[in-house]
Amino acid sequence: MKKATAIALLLLLVIASFALTSLELDFDGTKVLYFAEYFDLYNEVTAFDEAEIAWVTDGDTVNLIRSKTLKLIEPVRLIGLDTPETVHPSKPVEEFGREASNFAKKVLTDREVILSYDWDPRDKYNRILGYLWIPVEYSGETRYVLFNLLAILNGFGHAYTSFTFNENYMQTFLVAESYASDNALGLWGLQEVVIDTPVEETNPGYDPTVFITNTGTKYHREGCRYLKDSKIALRLSEAKRRGYTACSVCNPPQ
């Protein structure tokens, strides 16, 4: 089994009011950013399989083998990650698509991983929906890096929240995307980044925190009654970019 080594950079960064410990991970010469606190996400994993990567299709889709006995190769769509297209049958190769695909190939090819699942086991194309966890050695222990999150944090894809998934993971993915954007990492370093839903900012310095749920289409103020069962924090500009509209009950900032 290939294992990456994690080297602490002794740097504290503040993201969403939390201090995170920055690490440099080295996957066979491919060096990437991760945060030590993200190792704890693996603690939520319950249902999982050991698997081996057969090949990488593109930045957010892989083929792997879950059963070493049957040797059945199965396609997996990575939850919460959306990368520019490279192999879509009706779309041209999108900008930064090859870079995202090559990143996935460098990090994942021939690697043994843990495949975990969410509430929805397959997508409409019958692909498995899953999270890929890569074992690394850190502080004398084997810990697990979430590749879906790793790609977003390093600017090789967007947080894909059109379909809901684990609430804690979803919020972490959004924070990681904001970090990559703020630091012009990967595709965010391009001169122009195409945004599906343009937002007019009358006051660029005003970008308060609002809240969304894992099922709704509205954004809310903290304390809104609709946040009783689910509450995910993000910036107002990000909520608008993703197509959320203001709740008429709590009347959040607009």
PDB file of C-alpha atoms in Angstrom:
ATOM      1  CA  MET A   1       0.000   0.000   0.000  1.00  0.00           C
ATOM      2  CA  LYS A   2       1.282   3.438  -0.902  1.00  0.00           C
ATOM      3  CA  LYS A   3       1.305   5.879   1.970  1.00  0.00           C
ATOM      4  CA  ALA A   4       1.987   9.595   1.915  1.00  0.00           C
ATOM      5  CA  THR A   5       4.066  11.354   4.518  1.00  0.00           C
ATOM      6  CA  ALA A   6       2.789  14.474   6.226  1.00  0.00           C
ATOM      7  CA  ILE A   7       5.192  17.260   7.168  1.00  0.00           C
ATOM      8  CA  ALA A   8       3.982  19.932   9.573  1.00  0.00           C
ATOM      9  CA  LEU A   9       4.754  23.464   8.409  1.00  0.00           C
ATOM     10  CA  LEU A  10       4.266  24.950  11.906  1.00  0.00           C
ATOM     11  CA  LEU A  11       1.876  27.514  10.521  1.00  0.00           C
ATOM     12  CA  LEU A  12      -1.500  28.418  12.009  1.00  0.00           C
ATOM     13  CA  LEU A  13      -4.117  29.791   9.660  1.00  0.00           C
ATOM     14  CA  VAL A  14      -7.450  31.240  10.652  1.00  0.00           C
ATOM     15  CA  ILE A  15     -10.386  29.997   8.616  1.00  0.00           C
ATOM     16  CA  ALA A  16     -13.992  30.663   9.586  1.00  0.00           C
ATOM     17  CA  SER A  17     -12.830  31.719  13.061  1.00  0.00           C
ATOM     18  CA  PHE A  18     -11.030  28.404  13.677  1.00  0.00           C
ATOM     19  CA  ALA A  19      -7.242  28.053  13.803  1.00  0.00           C
ATOM     20  CA  LEU A  20      -6.197  25.149  11.601  1.00  0.00           C
ATOM     21  CA  THR A  21      -2.780  23.503  11.489  1.00  0.00           C
ATOM     22  CA  SER A  22      -1.398  23.558   7.964  1.00  0.00           C
ATOM     23  CA  LEU A  23       0.391  20.479   6.621  1.00  0.00           C
ATOM     24  CA  GLU A  24       2.260  19.734   3.442  1.00  0.00           C
ATOM     25  CA  LEU A  25       1.436  16.269   2.135  1.00  0.00           C
ATOM     26  CA  ASP A  26       3.755  14.557  -0.319  1.00  0.00           C
ATOM     27  CA  PHE A  27       2.119  11.960  -2.551  1.00  0.00           C
ATOM     28  CA  ASP A  28       5.056  10.494  -4.458  1.00  0.00           C
ATOM     29  CA  GLY A  29       6.387  13.938  -5.359  1.00  0.00           C
ATOM     30  CA  THR A  30       3.045  15.727  -5.642  1.00  0.00           C
ATOM     31  CA  LYS A  31       2.978  18.195  -2.758  1.00  0.00           C
ATOM     32  CA  VAL A  32      -0.366  19.503  -1.562  1.00  0.00           C
ATOM     33  CA  LEU A  33      -1.963  21.426   1.287  1.00  0.00           C
ATOM     34  CA  TYR A  34      -4.114  19.860   4.003  1.00  0.00           C
ATOM     35  CA  PHE A  35      -5.121  20.697   7.578  1.00  0.00           C
ATOM     36  CA  ALA A  36      -4.415  18.367  10.492  1.00  0.00           C
ATOM     37  CA  GLU A  37      -7.857  18.967  11.983  1.00  0.00           C
ATOM     38  CA  TYR A  38      -9.428  17.477   8.854  1.00  0.00           C
ATOM     39  CA  PHE A  39      -8.104  14.054   9.895  1.00  0.00           C
ATOM     40  CA  ASP A  40     -10.921  14.003  12.468  1.00  0.00           C
ATOM     41  CA  LEU A  41     -13.525  13.837   9.688  1.00  0.00           C
ATOM     42  CA  TYR A  42     -12.714  10.148   9.359  1.00  0.00           C
ATOM     43  CA  ASN A  43     -14.144   9.603  12.840  1.00  0.00           C
ATOM     44  CA  GLU A  44     -17.638   9.933  11.335  1.00  0.00           C
ATOM     45  CA  VAL A  45     -17.120   7.038   8.919  1.00  0.00           C
ATOM     46  CA  THR A  46     -19.299   4.014   9.646  1.00  0.00           C
ATOM     47  CA  ALA A  47     -19.995   2.114   6.418  1.00  0.00           C
ATOM     48  CA  PHE A  48     -16.894   1.598   4.288  1.00  0.00           C
ATOM     49  CA  ASP A  49     -14.958  -0.817   2.084  1.00  0.00           C
ATOM     50  CA  GLU A  50     -11.278  -1.230   1.403  1.00  0.00           C
ATOM     51  CA  ALA A  51     -10.627  -0.664  -2.283  1.00  0.00           C
ATOM     52  CA  GLU A  52      -7.916  -0.311  -4.893  1.00  0.00           C
ATOM     53  CA  ILE A  53      -7.918   2.358  -7.599  1.00  0.00           C
ATOM     54  CA  ALA A  54      -8.068   0.733 -11.049  1.00  0.00           C
ATOM     55  CA  TRP A  55      -7.888   3.980 -13.005  1.00  0.00           C
ATOM     56  CA  VAL A  56      -8.885   7.638 -12.781  1.00  0.00           C
ATOM     57  CA  THR A  57     -11.484   8.822 -15.301  1.00  0.00           C
ATOM     58  CA  ASP A  58     -11.270  12.530 -14.516  1.00  0.00           C
ATOM     59  CA  GLY A  59     -10.960  14.857 -11.541  1.00  0.00           C
ATOM     60  CA  ASP A  60     -14.130  13.695  -9.783  1.00  0.00           C
ATOM     61  CA  THR A  61     -14.679  10.156 -11.092  1.00  0.00           C
ATOM     62  CA  VAL A  62     -12.611   7.013 -10.561  1.00  0.00           C
ATOM     63  CA  ASN A  63     -12.888   3.304 -11.185  1.00  0.00           C
ATOM     64  CA  LEU A  64     -11.940   0.958  -8.383  1.00  0.00           C
ATOM     65  CA  ILE A  65     -12.056  -2.607  -7.134  1.00  0.00           C
ATOM     66  CA  ARG A  66     -13.891  -3.239  -3.862  1.00  0.00           C
ATOM     67  CA  SER A  67     -13.595  -7.022  -3.871  1.00  0.00           C
ATOM     68  CA  LYS A  68     -10.159  -8.516  -4.425  1.00  0.00           C
ATOM     69  CA  THR A  69     -11.820 -11.888  -5.001  1.00  0.00           C
ATOM     70  CA  LEU A  70     -14.253 -10.907  -7.750  1.00  0.00           C
ATOM     71  CA  LYS A  71     -11.977  -8.233  -9.258  1.00  0.00           C
ATOM     72  CA  LEU A  72     -15.082  -6.275 -10.288  1.00  0.00           C
ATOM     73  CA  ILE A  73     -14.212  -2.763 -11.473  1.00  0.00           C
ATOM     74  CA  GLU A  74     -16.850  -0.195 -10.494  1.00  0.00           C
ATOM     75  CA  PRO A  75     -17.190   3.536 -11.300  1.00  0.00           C
ATOM     76  CA  VAL A  76     -17.345   5.947  -8.358  1.00  0.00           C
ATOM     77  CA  ARG A  77     -18.538   9.564  -8.467  1.00  0.00           C
ATOM     78  CA  LEU A  78     -16.895  11.534  -5.661  1.00  0.00           C
ATOM     79  CA  ILE A  79     -19.447  13.208  -3.387  1.00  0.00           C
ATOM     80  CA  GLY A  80     -19.353  16.983  -3.017  1.00  0.00           C
ATOM     81  CA  LEU A  81     -16.617  17.550  -5.618  1.00  0.00           C
ATOM     82  CA  ASP A  82     -17.133  19.040  -9.069  1.00  0.00           C
ATOM     83  CA  THR A  83     -14.162  19.459 -11.399  1.00  0.00           C
ATOM     84  CA  PRO A  84     -13.998  20.916 -14.931  1.00  0.00           C
ATOM     85  CA  GLU A  85     -15.033  18.413 -17.610  1.00  0.00           C
ATOM     86  CA  THR A  86     -12.518  16.429 -19.666  1.00  0.00           C
ATOM     87  CA  VAL A  87     -14.438  13.353 -20.860  1.00  0.00           C
ATOM     88  CA  HIS A  88     -18.065  14.495 -21.182  1.00  0.00           C
ATOM     89  CA  PRO A  89     -19.596  13.037 -24.388  1.00  0.00           C
ATOM     90  CA  SER A  90     -21.315  16.298 -25.380  1.00  0.00           C
ATOM     91  CA  LYS A  91     -19.037  18.962 -23.883  1.00  0.00           C
ATOM     92  CA  PRO A  92     -15.557  20.162 -24.862  1.00  0.00           C
ATOM     93  CA  VAL A  93     -12.646  19.919 -22.449  1.00  0.00           C
ATOM     94  CA  GLU A  94     -13.148  22.761 -19.974  1.00  0.00           C
ATOM     95  CA  GLU A  95     -10.480  25.134 -18.745  1.00  0.00           C
ATOM     96  CA  PHE A  96      -8.359  23.590 -15.988  1.00  0.00           C
ATOM     97  CA  GLY A  97     -10.010  20.226 -16.618  1.00  0.00           C
ATOM     98  CA  ARG A  98      -6.791  18.495 -17.617  1.00  0.00           C
ATOM     99  CA  GLU A  99      -4.988  19.900 -14.582  1.00  0.00           C
ATOM    100  CA  ALA A 100      -7.727  18.611 -12.261  1.00  0.00           C
ATOM    101  CA  SER A 101      -7.692  15.204 -13.939  1.00  0.00           C
ATOM    102  CA  ASN A 102      -3.896  14.982 -13.793  1.00  0.00           C
ATOM    103  CA  PHE A 103      -3.951  15.928 -10.110  1.00  0.00           C
ATOM    104  CA  ALA A 104      -6.319  13.055  -9.353  1.00  0.00           C
ATOM    105  CA  LYS A 105      -4.174  10.652 -11.377  1.00  0.00           C
ATOM    106  CA  LYS A 106      -0.967  11.668  -9.592  1.00  0.00           C
ATOM    107  CA  VAL A 107      -2.494  11.312  -6.140  1.00  0.00           C
ATOM    108  CA  LEU A 108      -4.720   8.245  -6.656  1.00  0.00           C
ATOM    109  CA  THR A 109      -3.259   5.961  -9.346  1.00  0.00           C
ATOM    110  CA  ASP A 110      -2.481   2.438  -8.045  1.00  0.00           C
ATOM    111  CA  ARG A 111      -3.345   3.484  -4.506  1.00  0.00           C
ATOM    112  CA  GLU A 112      -5.229   1.465  -1.913  1.00  0.00           C
ATOM    113  CA  VAL A 113      -7.966   3.560  -0.317  1.00  0.00           C
ATOM    114  CA  ILE A 114     -10.973   3.457   1.959  1.00  0.00           C
ATOM    115  CA  LEU A 115     -14.318   4.046   0.224  1.00  0.00           C
ATOM    116  CA  SER A 116     -17.088   5.348   2.490  1.00  0.00           C
ATOM    117  CA  TYR A 117     -20.678   6.242   1.713  1.00  0.00           C
ATOM    118  CA  ASP A 118     -23.467   8.706   2.428  1.00  0.00           C
ATOM    119  CA  TRP A 119     -27.254   8.381   2.516  1.00  0.00           C
ATOM    120  CA  ASP A 120     -27.602   8.005  -1.274  1.00  0.00           C
ATOM    121  CA  PRO A 121     -25.621   4.980  -2.543  1.00  0.00           C
ATOM    122  CA  ARG A 122     -25.755   5.664  -6.315  1.00  0.00           C
ATOM    123  CA  ASP A 123     -26.408   8.456  -8.788  1.00  0.00           C
ATOM    124  CA  LYS A 124     -28.763   8.437 -11.780  1.00  0.00           C
ATOM    125  CA  TYR A 125     -26.040   6.840 -13.932  1.00  0.00           C
ATOM    126  CA  ASN A 126     -25.786   3.973 -11.403  1.00  0.00           C
ATOM    127  CA  ARG A 127     -22.315   5.042 -10.321  1.00  0.00           C
ATOM    128  CA  ILE A 128     -21.389   4.519  -6.681  1.00  0.00           C
ATOM    129  CA  LEU A 129     -21.410   7.778  -4.711  1.00  0.00           C
ATOM    130  CA  GLY A 130     -18.573   7.877  -2.244  1.00  0.00           C
ATOM    131  CA  TYR A 131     -15.751   9.482  -0.326  1.00  0.00           C
ATOM    132  CA  LEU A 132     -12.159   8.397  -0.928  1.00  0.00           C
ATOM    133  CA  TRP A 133      -9.829   8.251   2.073  1.00  0.00           C
ATOM    134  CA  ILE A 134      -6.076   7.967   1.565  1.00  0.00           C
ATOM    135  CA  PRO A 135      -3.900   6.596   4.406  1.00  0.00           C
ATOM    136  CA  VAL A 136      -0.981   8.810   5.466  1.00  0.00           C
ATOM    137  CA  GLU A 137       1.554   8.645   8.266  1.00  0.00           C
ATOM    138  CA  TYR A 138       1.246  11.581  10.672  1.00  0.00           C
ATOM    139  CA  SER A 139       2.827  11.897  14.122  1.00  0.00           C
ATOM    140  CA  GLY A 140       3.554   8.178  14.205  1.00  0.00           C
ATOM    141  CA  GLU A 141      -0.013   7.165  13.372  1.00  0.00           C
ATOM    142  CA  THR A 142      -1.949   6.166  10.276  1.00  0.00           C
ATOM    143  CA  ARG A 143      -4.484   8.874   9.533  1.00  0.00           C
ATOM    144  CA  TYR A 144      -6.824   9.340   6.563  1.00  0.00           C
ATOM    145  CA  VAL A 145      -6.986  12.195   4.061  1.00  0.00           C
ATOM    146  CA  LEU A 146     -10.326  12.830   2.344  1.00  0.00           C
ATOM    147  CA  PHE A 147      -9.477  13.198  -1.349  1.00  0.00           C
ATOM    148  CA  ASN A 148     -12.807  14.881  -2.188  1.00  0.00           C
ATOM    149  CA  LEU A 149     -11.849  17.667   0.226  1.00  0.00           C
ATOM    150  CA  LEU A 150      -8.165  17.677  -0.739  1.00  0.00           C
ATOM    151  CA  ALA A 151      -8.999  18.514  -4.358  1.00  0.00           C
ATOM    152  CA  ILE A 152     -11.262  21.410  -3.343  1.00  0.00           C
ATOM    153  CA  LEU A 153      -8.777  22.826  -0.831  1.00  0.00           C
ATOM    154  CA  ASN A 154      -6.009  22.901  -3.435  1.00  0.00           C
ATOM    155  CA  GLY A 155      -8.176  24.533  -6.091  1.00  0.00           C
ATOM    156  CA  PHE A 156      -8.742  21.549  -8.378  1.00  0.00           C
ATOM    157  CA  GLY A 157     -12.527  21.630  -8.084  1.00  0.00           C
ATOM    158  CA  HIS A 158     -15.583  23.292  -6.598  1.00  0.00           C
ATOM    159  CA  ALA A 159     -17.658  22.254  -3.609  1.00  0.00           C
ATOM    160  CA  TYR A 160     -20.700  20.622  -5.228  1.00  0.00           C
ATOM    161  CA  THR A 161     -23.707  21.197  -2.977  1.00  0.00           C
ATOM    162  CA  SER A 162     -26.602  20.918  -5.431  1.00  0.00           C
ATOM    163  CA  PHE A 163     -27.284  17.516  -3.876  1.00  0.00           C
ATOM    164  CA  THR A 164     -27.081  17.365  -0.107  1.00  0.00           C
ATOM    165  CA  PHE A 165     -24.692  15.130   1.805  1.00  0.00           C
ATOM    166  CA  ASN A 166     -23.175  14.868   5.296  1.00  0.00           C
ATOM    167  CA  GLU A 167     -23.814  18.287   6.852  1.00  0.00           C
ATOM    168  CA  ASN A 168     -20.438  18.550   8.575  1.00  0.00           C
ATOM    169  CA  TYR A 169     -18.616  17.554   5.394  1.00  0.00           C
ATOM    170  CA  MET A 170     -20.689  19.989   3.343  1.00  0.00           C
ATOM    171  CA  GLN A 171     -19.782  22.937   5.543  1.00  0.00           C
ATOM    172  CA  THR A 172     -16.115  21.887   5.579  1.00  0.00           C
ATOM    173  CA  PHE A 173     -16.085  21.669   1.772  1.00  0.00           C
ATOM    174  CA  LEU A 174     -17.527  25.190   1.492  1.00  0.00           C
ATOM    175  CA  VAL A 175     -14.901  26.585   3.869  1.00  0.00           C
ATOM    176  CA  ALA A 176     -12.156  24.809   1.909  1.00  0.00           C
ATOM    177  CA  GLU A 177     -13.430  26.290  -1.350  1.00  0.00           C
ATOM    178  CA  SER A 178     -13.431  29.770   0.182  1.00  0.00           C
ATOM    179  CA  TYR A 179      -9.842  29.263   1.310  1.00  0.00           C
ATOM    180  CA  ALA A 180      -8.747  28.142  -2.167  1.00  0.00           C
ATOM    181  CA  SER A 181     -10.555  31.095  -3.738  1.00  0.00           C
ATOM    182  CA  ASP A 182      -9.130  33.640  -1.288  1.00  0.00           C
ATOM    183  CA  ASN A 183      -5.609  32.339  -1.908  1.00  0.00           C
ATOM    184  CA  ALA A 184      -5.966  31.970  -5.706  1.00  0.00           C
ATOM    185  CA  LEU A 185      -5.086  28.274  -5.622  1.00  0.00           C
ATOM    186  CA  GLY A 186      -5.448  26.093  -8.704  1.00  0.00           C
ATOM    187  CA  LEU A 187      -8.348  27.108 -10.923  1.00  0.00           C
ATOM    188  CA  TRP A 188      -8.917  30.159  -8.704  1.00  0.00           C
ATOM    189  CA  GLY A 189      -5.588  31.493  -9.922  1.00  0.00           C
ATOM    190  CA  LEU A 190      -6.940  31.872 -13.447  1.00  0.00           C
ATOM    191  CA  GLN A 191      -7.572  35.450 -14.531  1.00  0.00           C
ATOM    192  CA  GLU A 192     -11.273  34.729 -14.930  1.00  0.00           C
ATOM    193  CA  VAL A 193     -13.205  32.044 -13.075  1.00  0.00           C
ATOM    194  CA  VAL A 194     -16.586  31.264 -14.603  1.00  0.00           C
ATOM    195  CA  ILE A 195     -19.378  31.446 -12.030  1.00  0.00           C
ATOM    196  CA  ASP A 196     -22.691  29.822 -12.924  1.00  0.00           C
ATOM    197  CA  THR A 197     -24.765  32.422 -11.064  1.00  0.00           C
ATOM    198  CA  PRO A 198     -23.312  35.947 -11.268  1.00  0.00           C
ATOM    199  CA  VAL A 199     -23.870  38.193  -8.276  1.00  0.00           C
ATOM    200  CA  GLU A 200     -23.956  41.971  -8.340  1.00  0.00           C
ATOM    201  CA  GLU A 201     -22.183  43.394  -5.323  1.00  0.00           C
ATOM    202  CA  THR A 202     -23.233  46.925  -4.501  1.00  0.00           C
ATOM    203  CA  ASN A 203     -20.967  46.908  -1.455  1.00  0.00           C
ATOM    204  CA  PRO A 204     -17.980  44.582  -2.016  1.00  0.00           C
ATOM    205  CA  GLY A 205     -16.837  44.937   1.596  1.00  0.00           C
ATOM    206  CA  TYR A 206     -20.153  43.743   3.018  1.00  0.00           C
ATOM    207  CA  ASP A 207     -20.347  39.958   3.106  1.00  0.00           C
ATOM    208  CA  PRO A 208     -21.991  38.720   6.321  1.00  0.00           C
ATOM    209  CA  THR A 209     -22.470  35.127   7.395  1.00  0.00           C
ATOM    210  CA  VAL A 210     -25.844  33.567   6.616  1.00  0.00           C
ATOM    211  CA  PHE A 211     -27.120  30.023   6.997  1.00  0.00           C
ATOM    212  CA  ILE A 212     -28.578  27.374   4.705  1.00  0.00           C
ATOM    213  CA  THR A 213     -30.063  23.945   5.404  1.00  0.00           C
ATOM    214  CA  ASN A 214     -29.188  20.620   3.850  1.00  0.00           C
ATOM    215  CA  THR A 215     -32.527  20.435   2.026  1.00  0.00           C
ATOM    216  CA  GLY A 216     -33.860  23.947   1.379  1.00  0.00           C
ATOM    217  CA  THR A 217     -33.311  26.640  -1.250  1.00  0.00           C
ATOM    218  CA  LYS A 218     -33.344  29.676   1.077  1.00  0.00           C
ATOM    219  CA  TYR A 219     -30.667  31.328   3.194  1.00  0.00           C
ATOM    220  CA  HIS A 220     -31.463  32.543   6.712  1.00  0.00           C
ATOM    221  CA  ARG A 221     -30.447  34.605   9.704  1.00  0.00           C
ATOM    222  CA  GLU A 222     -29.090  32.723  12.703  1.00  0.00           C
ATOM    223  CA  GLY A 223     -32.012  31.830  14.955  1.00  0.00           C
ATOM    224  CA  CYS A 224     -34.521  31.373  12.137  1.00  0.00           C
ATOM    225  CA  ARG A 225     -37.060  28.661  12.914  1.00  0.00           C
ATOM    226  CA  TYR A 226     -36.197  26.874   9.680  1.00  0.00           C
ATOM    227  CA  LEU A 227     -32.703  26.164  11.030  1.00  0.00           C
ATOM    228  CA  LYS A 228     -34.009  23.923  13.793  1.00  0.00           C
ATOM    229  CA  ASP A 229     -32.883  20.643  12.202  1.00  0.00           C
ATOM    230  CA  SER A 230     -30.016  21.765   9.966  1.00  0.00           C
ATOM    231  CA  LYS A 231     -27.706  24.787   9.876  1.00  0.00           C
ATOM    232  CA  ILE A 232     -24.745  25.355   7.539  1.00  0.00           C
ATOM    233  CA  ALA A 233     -22.861  28.655   7.704  1.00  0.00           C
ATOM    234  CA  LEU A 234     -21.499  30.408   4.634  1.00  0.00           C
ATOM    235  CA  ARG A 235     -20.949  33.917   3.325  1.00  0.00           C
ATOM    236  CA  LEU A 236     -23.837  35.853   1.766  1.00  0.00           C
ATOM    237  CA  SER A 237     -22.003  36.127  -1.558  1.00  0.00           C
ATOM    238  CA  GLU A 238     -21.483  32.366  -1.636  1.00  0.00           C
ATOM    239  CA  ALA A 239     -25.140  31.676  -0.838  1.00  0.00           C
ATOM    240  CA  LYS A 240     -26.205  33.913  -3.730  1.00  0.00           C
ATOM    241  CA  ARG A 241     -23.640  32.377  -6.080  1.00  0.00           C
ATOM    242  CA  ARG A 242     -25.118  28.971  -5.389  1.00  0.00           C
ATOM    243  CA  GLY A 243     -28.637  30.139  -6.177  1.00  0.00           C
ATOM    244  CA  TYR A 244     -30.061  30.450  -2.664  1.00  0.00           C
ATOM    245  CA  THR A 245     -32.594  33.230  -2.072  1.00  0.00           C
ATOM    246  CA  ALA A 246     -33.496  35.124   1.101  1.00  0.00           C
ATOM    247  CA  CYS A 247     -35.951  33.624   3.578  1.00  0.00           C
ATOM    248  CA  SER A 248     -39.134  35.714   3.805  1.00  0.00           C
ATOM    249  CA  VAL A 249     -39.634  34.804   7.469  1.00  0.00           C
ATOM    250  CA  CYS A 250     -36.344  35.881   9.062  1.00  0.00           C
ATOM    251  CA  ASN A 251     -35.470  38.500   6.409  1.00  0.00           C
ATOM    252  CA  PRO A 252     -31.680  37.945   6.272  1.00  0.00           C
ATOM    253  CA  PRO A 253     -29.222  40.440   4.703  1.00  0.00           C
ATOM    254  CA  GLN A 254     -29.565  40.857   0.965  1.00  0.00           C
TER     255      GLN A 254
END
